[in-house]
Short mmCIF file of N, CA and C in Angstrom, two decimals:
data_model
loop_
_atom_site.label_atom_id
_atom_site.label_comp_id
_atom_site.label_asym_id
_atom_site.label_seq_id
_atom_site.Cartn_x
_atom_site.Cartn_y
_atom_site.Cartn_z
N MET Y 609 0.88 -1.19 0.00
CA MET Y 609 0.00 0.04 -0.02
C MET Y 609 0.91 1.23 0.02
N LYS Y 610 0.54 2.21 -0.88
CA LYS Y 610 1.34 3.43 -0.94
C LYS Y 610 1.08 4.30 0.24
N LYS Y 611 2.16 5.06 0.62
CA LYS Y 611 2.07 5.95 1.76
C LYS Y 611 0.96 6.96 1.49
N GLY Y 612 0.10 7.20 2.50
CA GLY Y 612 -1.01 8.22 2.39
C GLY Y 612 -2.27 7.65 1.80
N GLN Y 613 -2.22 6.38 1.32
CA GLN Y 613 -3.36 5.78 0.73
C GLN Y 613 -4.29 5.22 1.84
N ASP Y 614 -5.57 5.53 1.76
CA ASP Y 614 -6.51 5.07 2.77
C ASP Y 614 -6.76 3.59 2.66
N ILE Y 615 -6.99 2.96 3.79
CA ILE Y 615 -7.49 1.56 3.75
C ILE Y 615 -9.02 1.68 3.80
N VAL Y 616 -9.64 0.66 3.33
CA VAL Y 616 -11.14 0.69 3.29
C VAL Y 616 -11.62 0.46 4.74
N ALA Y 617 -12.47 1.36 5.18
CA ALA Y 617 -13.03 1.27 6.55
C ALA Y 617 -14.38 0.61 6.48
N LYS Y 618 -15.14 0.84 5.42
CA LYS Y 618 -16.50 0.27 5.29
C LYS Y 618 -16.76 0.08 3.80
N ILE Y 619 -17.54 -0.94 3.50
CA ILE Y 619 -18.07 -1.12 2.16
C ILE Y 619 -19.56 -0.83 2.27
N LEU Y 620 -20.02 -0.01 1.35
CA LEU Y 620 -21.44 0.41 1.41
C LEU Y 620 -22.13 -0.07 0.14
N ILE Y 621 -23.29 -0.62 0.30
CA ILE Y 621 -24.14 -0.98 -0.76
C ILE Y 621 -25.42 -0.18 -0.63
N LYS Y 622 -25.70 0.71 -1.62
CA LYS Y 622 -26.89 1.54 -1.60
C LYS Y 622 -27.90 0.97 -2.58
N VAL Y 623 -29.10 0.75 -2.05
CA VAL Y 623 -30.21 0.19 -2.80
C VAL Y 623 -31.20 1.30 -3.04
N TYR Y 624 -31.49 1.63 -4.33
CA TYR Y 624 -32.43 2.63 -4.66
C TYR Y 624 -33.73 2.00 -5.04
N THR Y 625 -34.82 2.33 -4.42
CA THR Y 625 -36.12 1.72 -4.65
C THR Y 625 -37.02 2.54 -5.56
N VAL Y 626 -38.03 1.95 -6.10
CA VAL Y 626 -38.96 2.68 -6.97
C VAL Y 626 -39.74 3.73 -6.26
N SER Y 627 -39.85 3.59 -4.90
CA SER Y 627 -40.55 4.60 -4.10
C SER Y 627 -39.71 5.80 -3.75
N GLY Y 628 -38.42 5.77 -4.21
CA GLY Y 628 -37.53 6.91 -3.94
C GLY Y 628 -36.63 6.79 -2.72
N LEU Y 629 -36.80 5.64 -1.99
CA LEU Y 629 -35.94 5.42 -0.84
C LEU Y 629 -34.55 4.99 -1.24
N THR Y 630 -33.57 5.35 -0.43
CA THR Y 630 -32.18 4.85 -0.60
C THR Y 630 -31.89 4.16 0.75
N ILE Y 631 -31.60 2.87 0.64
CA ILE Y 631 -31.26 2.10 1.84
C ILE Y 631 -29.78 1.71 1.76
N THR Y 632 -29.02 2.09 2.80
CA THR Y 632 -27.60 1.79 2.80
C THR Y 632 -27.27 0.59 3.71
N HIS Y 633 -26.58 -0.37 3.13
CA HIS Y 633 -26.14 -1.55 3.90
C HIS Y 633 -24.61 -1.42 4.08
N GLU Y 634 -24.17 -1.53 5.33
CA GLU Y 634 -22.73 -1.39 5.67
C GLU Y 634 -22.13 -2.71 5.96
N TYR Y 635 -20.95 -2.95 5.38
CA TYR Y 635 -20.20 -4.19 5.62
C TYR Y 635 -18.80 -3.82 6.04
N GLU Y 636 -18.28 -4.58 7.00
CA GLU Y 636 -16.86 -4.47 7.31
C GLU Y 636 -16.05 -5.12 6.19
N PRO Y 637 -14.95 -4.57 5.79
CA PRO Y 637 -14.19 -5.22 4.72
C PRO Y 637 -13.67 -6.58 5.15
N PRO Y 638 -13.85 -7.53 4.25
CA PRO Y 638 -13.33 -8.87 4.59
C PRO Y 638 -11.82 -8.89 4.52
N PRO Y 639 -11.18 -9.97 5.04
CA PRO Y 639 -9.74 -10.12 4.94
C PRO Y 639 -9.33 -10.09 3.41
N LYS Y 640 -8.16 -9.62 3.17
CA LYS Y 640 -7.69 -9.45 1.81
C LYS Y 640 -7.89 -10.72 0.92
N ASN Y 641 -7.67 -11.86 1.51
CA ASN Y 641 -7.78 -13.12 0.72
C ASN Y 641 -9.28 -13.52 0.43
N LYS Y 642 -10.23 -12.80 1.07
CA LYS Y 642 -11.63 -13.05 0.86
C LYS Y 642 -12.34 -11.90 0.10
N LEU Y 643 -11.59 -10.85 -0.18
CA LEU Y 643 -12.20 -9.64 -0.73
C LEU Y 643 -12.80 -9.94 -2.16
N LYS Y 644 -12.02 -10.62 -2.97
CA LYS Y 644 -12.50 -10.93 -4.35
C LYS Y 644 -13.80 -11.72 -4.31
N GLU Y 645 -13.87 -12.74 -3.42
CA GLU Y 645 -15.07 -13.56 -3.26
C GLU Y 645 -16.25 -12.70 -2.80
N PHE Y 646 -15.97 -11.82 -1.84
CA PHE Y 646 -17.04 -10.95 -1.32
C PHE Y 646 -17.61 -10.06 -2.40
N ILE Y 647 -16.71 -9.43 -3.23
CA ILE Y 647 -17.21 -8.53 -4.31
C ILE Y 647 -17.94 -9.33 -5.31
N LYS Y 648 -17.47 -10.51 -5.71
CA LYS Y 648 -18.22 -11.37 -6.66
C LYS Y 648 -19.59 -11.70 -6.13
N GLU Y 649 -19.76 -11.95 -4.92
CA GLU Y 649 -21.04 -12.32 -4.29
C GLU Y 649 -22.01 -11.07 -4.37
N MET Y 650 -21.47 -9.90 -4.01
CA MET Y 650 -22.30 -8.70 -3.99
C MET Y 650 -22.74 -8.38 -5.46
N VAL Y 651 -21.85 -8.47 -6.36
CA VAL Y 651 -22.21 -8.19 -7.76
C VAL Y 651 -23.18 -9.22 -8.30
N TYR Y 652 -22.97 -10.49 -7.94
CA TYR Y 652 -23.95 -11.52 -8.35
C TYR Y 652 -25.33 -11.20 -7.86
N ARG Y 653 -25.46 -10.83 -6.58
CA ARG Y 653 -26.73 -10.45 -6.01
C ARG Y 653 -27.38 -9.27 -6.82
N SER Y 654 -26.51 -8.25 -7.06
CA SER Y 654 -26.97 -7.05 -7.76
C SER Y 654 -27.41 -7.35 -9.13
N ASN Y 655 -26.72 -8.28 -9.83
CA ASN Y 655 -27.07 -8.63 -11.20
C ASN Y 655 -28.47 -9.25 -11.36
N LEU Y 656 -29.09 -9.64 -10.29
CA LEU Y 656 -30.43 -10.17 -10.37
C LEU Y 656 -31.37 -9.17 -11.06
N LEU Y 657 -31.05 -7.89 -10.98
CA LEU Y 657 -31.84 -6.85 -11.59
C LEU Y 657 -31.76 -6.99 -13.11
N CYS Y 658 -30.69 -7.58 -13.67
CA CYS Y 658 -30.51 -7.63 -15.12
C CYS Y 658 -30.81 -9.03 -15.70
N ARG Y 659 -30.98 -10.00 -14.83
CA ARG Y 659 -31.22 -11.37 -15.35
C ARG Y 659 -32.70 -11.63 -15.55
N GLU Y 660 -33.00 -12.57 -16.38
CA GLU Y 660 -34.39 -12.91 -16.69
C GLU Y 660 -35.03 -13.73 -15.56
N GLU Y 661 -34.18 -14.43 -14.81
CA GLU Y 661 -34.75 -15.30 -13.76
C GLU Y 661 -35.41 -14.47 -12.63
N LYS Y 662 -36.36 -15.10 -11.99
CA LYS Y 662 -37.05 -14.49 -10.88
C LYS Y 662 -36.32 -14.93 -9.57
N GLY Y 663 -36.47 -14.08 -8.55
CA GLY Y 663 -35.87 -14.44 -7.28
C GLY Y 663 -35.90 -13.20 -6.39
N LEU Y 664 -35.38 -13.36 -5.20
CA LEU Y 664 -35.26 -12.27 -4.27
C LEU Y 664 -33.80 -11.89 -4.08
N MET Y 665 -33.59 -10.68 -3.74
CA MET Y 665 -32.25 -10.09 -3.60
C MET Y 665 -32.16 -9.67 -2.10
N TYR Y 666 -31.06 -9.95 -1.44
CA TYR Y 666 -30.93 -9.56 -0.07
C TYR Y 666 -29.54 -9.01 0.22
N PHE Y 667 -29.49 -8.14 1.22
CA PHE Y 667 -28.26 -7.58 1.72
C PHE Y 667 -28.40 -7.50 3.29
N ASP Y 668 -27.28 -7.47 3.96
CA ASP Y 668 -27.26 -7.46 5.42
C ASP Y 668 -26.91 -6.04 5.88
N ASN Y 669 -27.02 -5.85 7.21
CA ASN Y 669 -26.64 -4.63 7.93
C ASN Y 669 -27.29 -3.38 7.46
N PRO Y 670 -28.59 -3.21 7.49
CA PRO Y 670 -29.62 -4.10 8.00
C PRO Y 670 -29.98 -5.21 7.01
N HIS Y 671 -30.45 -6.32 7.57
CA HIS Y 671 -30.81 -7.44 6.66
C HIS Y 671 -32.22 -7.12 6.10
N ILE Y 672 -32.22 -6.94 4.76
CA ILE Y 672 -33.47 -6.69 4.03
C ILE Y 672 -33.49 -7.56 2.77
N THR Y 673 -34.65 -8.17 2.54
CA THR Y 673 -34.86 -8.89 1.30
C THR Y 673 -35.70 -8.08 0.34
N TYR Y 674 -35.25 -7.92 -0.87
CA TYR Y 674 -35.93 -7.09 -1.82
C TYR Y 674 -36.52 -7.87 -2.97
N ASN Y 675 -37.67 -7.43 -3.47
CA ASN Y 675 -38.21 -7.92 -4.72
C ASN Y 675 -37.52 -7.06 -5.78
N PRO Y 676 -36.81 -7.67 -6.71
CA PRO Y 676 -36.09 -6.86 -7.74
C PRO Y 676 -36.98 -5.95 -8.54
N ASP Y 677 -38.29 -6.22 -8.60
CA ASP Y 677 -39.22 -5.35 -9.36
C ASP Y 677 -39.37 -4.01 -8.65
N ASN Y 678 -38.98 -3.96 -7.37
CA ASN Y 678 -39.11 -2.70 -6.56
C ASN Y 678 -37.80 -1.94 -6.42
N VAL Y 679 -36.75 -2.45 -7.12
CA VAL Y 679 -35.41 -1.80 -7.04
C VAL Y 679 -35.07 -1.22 -8.39
N VAL Y 680 -34.67 0.09 -8.39
CA VAL Y 680 -34.26 0.74 -9.65
C VAL Y 680 -32.75 0.77 -9.84
N GLY Y 681 -31.99 0.59 -8.75
CA GLY Y 681 -30.56 0.59 -8.90
C GLY Y 681 -29.81 0.22 -7.63
N ILE Y 682 -28.54 -0.13 -7.80
CA ILE Y 682 -27.70 -0.48 -6.73
C ILE Y 682 -26.37 0.11 -6.92
N GLU Y 683 -25.74 0.66 -5.89
CA GLU Y 683 -24.41 1.28 -5.98
C GLU Y 683 -23.54 0.58 -4.90
N ILE Y 684 -22.34 0.15 -5.32
CA ILE Y 684 -21.40 -0.43 -4.39
C ILE Y 684 -20.20 0.53 -4.26
N CYS Y 685 -19.92 0.96 -3.10
CA CYS Y 685 -18.82 1.89 -2.90
C CYS Y 685 -18.09 1.62 -1.60
N SER Y 686 -17.07 2.34 -1.32
CA SER Y 686 -16.34 2.17 -0.08
C SER Y 686 -16.05 3.54 0.55
N VAL Y 687 -15.82 3.49 1.86
CA VAL Y 687 -15.44 4.67 2.61
C VAL Y 687 -14.07 4.40 3.22
N GLY Y 688 -13.12 5.36 2.92
CA GLY Y 688 -11.80 5.18 3.48
C GLY Y 688 -11.72 5.57 4.94
N VAL Y 689 -10.63 5.26 5.58
CA VAL Y 689 -10.48 5.57 7.03
C VAL Y 689 -10.57 7.01 7.31
N SER Y 690 -9.88 7.83 6.51
CA SER Y 690 -9.88 9.28 6.74
C SER Y 690 -11.27 9.91 6.48
N GLU Y 691 -12.01 9.38 5.48
CA GLU Y 691 -13.36 9.85 5.25
C GLU Y 691 -14.24 9.55 6.43
N LEU Y 692 -14.14 8.31 6.92
CA LEU Y 692 -14.93 7.88 8.05
C LEU Y 692 -14.63 8.77 9.32
N LYS Y 693 -13.35 8.98 9.54
CA LYS Y 693 -12.91 9.81 10.69
C LYS Y 693 -13.48 11.21 10.58
N SER Y 694 -13.43 11.80 9.39
CA SER Y 694 -13.92 13.13 9.13
C SER Y 694 -15.38 13.20 9.33
N ALA Y 695 -16.16 12.23 8.87
CA ALA Y 695 -17.63 12.17 9.06
C ALA Y 695 -18.01 12.11 10.51
N ILE Y 696 -17.22 11.26 11.30
CA ILE Y 696 -17.53 11.11 12.71
C ILE Y 696 -17.21 12.41 13.45
N GLU Y 697 -16.17 13.08 13.10
CA GLU Y 697 -15.81 14.35 13.74
C GLU Y 697 -16.90 15.39 13.46
N LYS Y 698 -17.38 15.48 12.22
CA LYS Y 698 -18.38 16.44 11.89
C LYS Y 698 -19.70 16.18 12.70
N ALA Y 699 -20.07 14.94 12.79
CA ALA Y 699 -21.26 14.57 13.55
C ALA Y 699 -21.10 14.91 14.99
N GLN Y 700 -19.89 14.71 15.57
CA GLN Y 700 -19.66 14.98 16.96
C GLN Y 700 -19.73 16.47 17.19
N ARG Y 701 -19.17 17.31 16.25
CA ARG Y 701 -19.21 18.72 16.42
C ARG Y 701 -20.63 19.21 16.45
N LYS Y 702 -21.48 18.73 15.46
CA LYS Y 702 -22.88 19.15 15.37
C LYS Y 702 -23.64 18.76 16.66
N ALA Y 703 -23.22 17.64 17.27
CA ALA Y 703 -23.90 17.21 18.49
C ALA Y 703 -23.36 17.93 19.77
N GLY Y 704 -22.32 18.75 19.56
CA GLY Y 704 -21.71 19.49 20.63
C GLY Y 704 -20.74 18.59 21.48
N LEU Y 705 -20.30 17.50 20.97
CA LEU Y 705 -19.41 16.64 21.72
C LEU Y 705 -17.96 17.08 21.61
N ILE Y 706 -17.60 17.72 20.51
CA ILE Y 706 -16.27 18.25 20.39
C ILE Y 706 -16.31 19.70 19.93
N ARG Y 707 -15.31 20.49 20.25
CA ARG Y 707 -15.24 21.90 19.91
C ARG Y 707 -15.06 22.11 18.40
N LYS Y 708 -15.69 23.09 17.86
CA LYS Y 708 -15.45 23.55 16.44
C LYS Y 708 -14.13 24.19 16.39
N GLU Y 709 -13.38 23.87 15.30
CA GLU Y 709 -12.06 24.49 15.12
C GLU Y 709 -12.12 25.56 14.08
#
């Protein structure tokens, strides 16, 4: 890993529904030797939207089972350690837990 490069802190899967909701599922990154398998599994589940076969699609954290007819899109992304730290600090400032700088 190059100096200054973030490690992945969270993997996010955002499910966009026909009703306009966006539901975010958070996953801890798997060990490096399991990452490829994890990504393949998530993409396989997401591809149910494009396949002719019928079935249900599910994601964890929170655990929700979707009818693909009610899903308009899926986004898979990650949050780096520094992004996560920054977001936590902003939330704490708004809540009055740490001083604004």
